[in-house]
Amino acid sequence: MMHGGTTAIFAVMAQTLIEKRPRLGPLDLLPGLAVAILLHSAFNYYPHQILLNTAASFIVLPAIL
């Protein structure tokens, strides 16, 4: 769920930018990458609480998408 969710968030942000500006550079994709990295880092912050992390990802990721 986490990998798919963060990849989807990155893809949606990239697609939105591509629709607004057809000539994109690699640096234009950094905001989406940063959001995906931050969400994944938050998920990994408490590795010993797997159920809490999984429940949070099922609630937070769809809300962001």
C-alpha positions as a LaTeX table, in Angstrom:
\begin{tabular}{lrrr}
\hline
Residue & $x$ (\AA) & $y$ (\AA) & $z$ (\AA) \\
\hline
Met1 & 0.00 & 0.00 & 0.00 \\
Met2 & 2.74 & 2.46 & 0.90 \\
His3 & 4.85 & 1.98 & $-2.22$ \\
Gly4 & 1.85 & 2.08 & $-4.52$ \\
Gly5 & 0.38 & 5.10 & $-2.76$ \\
Thr6 & 3.52 & 7.18 & $-2.80$ \\
Thr7 & 4.18 & 6.26 & $-6.43$ \\
Ala8 & 0.64 & 7.26 & $-7.33$ \\
Ile9 & 1.00 & 10.61 & $-5.55$ \\
Phe10 & 4.24 & 11.27 & $-7.44$ \\
Ala11 & 2.60 & 10.29 & $-10.73$ \\
Val12 & $-0.47$ & 12.47 & $-10.17$ \\
Met13 & 1.69 & 15.48 & $-9.30$ \\
Ala14 & 3.90 & 14.88 & $-12.35$ \\
Gln15 & 0.91 & 14.47 & $-14.66$ \\
Thr16 & $-0.64$ & 17.68 & $-13.36$ \\
Leu17 & 2.59 & 19.56 & $-14.04$ \\
Ile18 & 2.88 & 18.05 & $-17.52$ \\
Glu19 & $-0.65$ & 19.19 & $-18.36$ \\
Lys20 & 0.14 & 22.72 & $-17.22$ \\
Arg21 & 3.60 & 22.95 & $-18.79$ \\
Pro22 & 4.48 & 20.58 & $-21.63$ \\
Arg23 & 8.20 & 21.41 & $-21.39$ \\
Leu24 & 9.21 & 19.95 & $-18.09$ \\
Gly25 & 12.70 & 19.62 & $-16.74$ \\
Pro26 & 13.88 & 17.08 & $-14.20$ \\
Leu27 & 13.84 & 19.67 & $-11.41$ \\
Asp28 & 10.11 & 20.23 & $-11.94$ \\
Leu29 & 9.45 & 16.73 & $-10.65$ \\
Leu30 & 11.18 & 17.34 & $-7.31$ \\
Pro31 & 8.05 & 18.50 & $-5.39$ \\
Gly32 & 6.23 & 15.23 & $-6.11$ \\
Leu33 & 9.32 & 13.23 & $-5.26$ \\
Ala34 & 9.74 & 15.16 & $-2.01$ \\
Val35 & 6.13 & 14.46 & $-0.98$ \\
Ala36 & 6.55 & 10.76 & $-1.76$ \\
Ile37 & 9.81 & 10.58 & 0.20 \\
Leu38 & 8.34 & 12.42 & 3.19 \\
Leu39 & 5.29 & 10.16 & 3.33 \\
His40 & 7.39 & 7.04 & 3.05 \\
Ser41 & 9.78 & 8.31 & 5.72 \\
Ala42 & 6.85 & 8.98 & 8.05 \\
Phe43 & 5.68 & 5.41 & 7.48 \\
Asn44 & 9.14 & 4.05 & 8.33 \\
Tyr45 & 9.60 & 6.28 & 11.40 \\
Tyr46 & 7.96 & 3.73 & 13.73 \\
Pro47 & 8.89 & 0.33 & 12.28 \\
His48 & 7.79 & $-1.53$ & 15.42 \\
Gln49 & 4.17 & $-0.35$ & 15.07 \\
Ile50 & 3.25 & $-2.08$ & 11.84 \\
Leu51 & $-0.51$ & $-2.15$ & 12.41 \\
Leu52 & $-0.64$ & 1.55 & 13.25 \\
Asn53 & 1.47 & 2.44 & 10.21 \\
Thr54 & $-0.63$ & 0.30 & 7.92 \\
Ala55 & $-3.90$ & 1.72 & 9.25 \\
Ala56 & $-2.56$ & 5.25 & 8.86 \\
Ser57 & $-1.48$ & 4.57 & 5.29 \\
Phe58 & $-4.96$ & 3.23 & 4.43 \\
Ile59 & $-6.46$ & 6.47 & 5.75 \\
Val60 & $-3.90$ & 9.12 & 4.77 \\
Leu61 & $-2.89$ & 8.04 & 1.26 \\
Pro62 & $-6.42$ & 7.94 & $-0.24$ \\
Ala63 & $-7.20$ & 11.27 & 1.39 \\
Ile64 & $-4.15$ & 12.85 & $-0.27$ \\
Leu65 & $-4.93$ & 11.30 & $-3.65$ \\
\hline
\end{tabular}
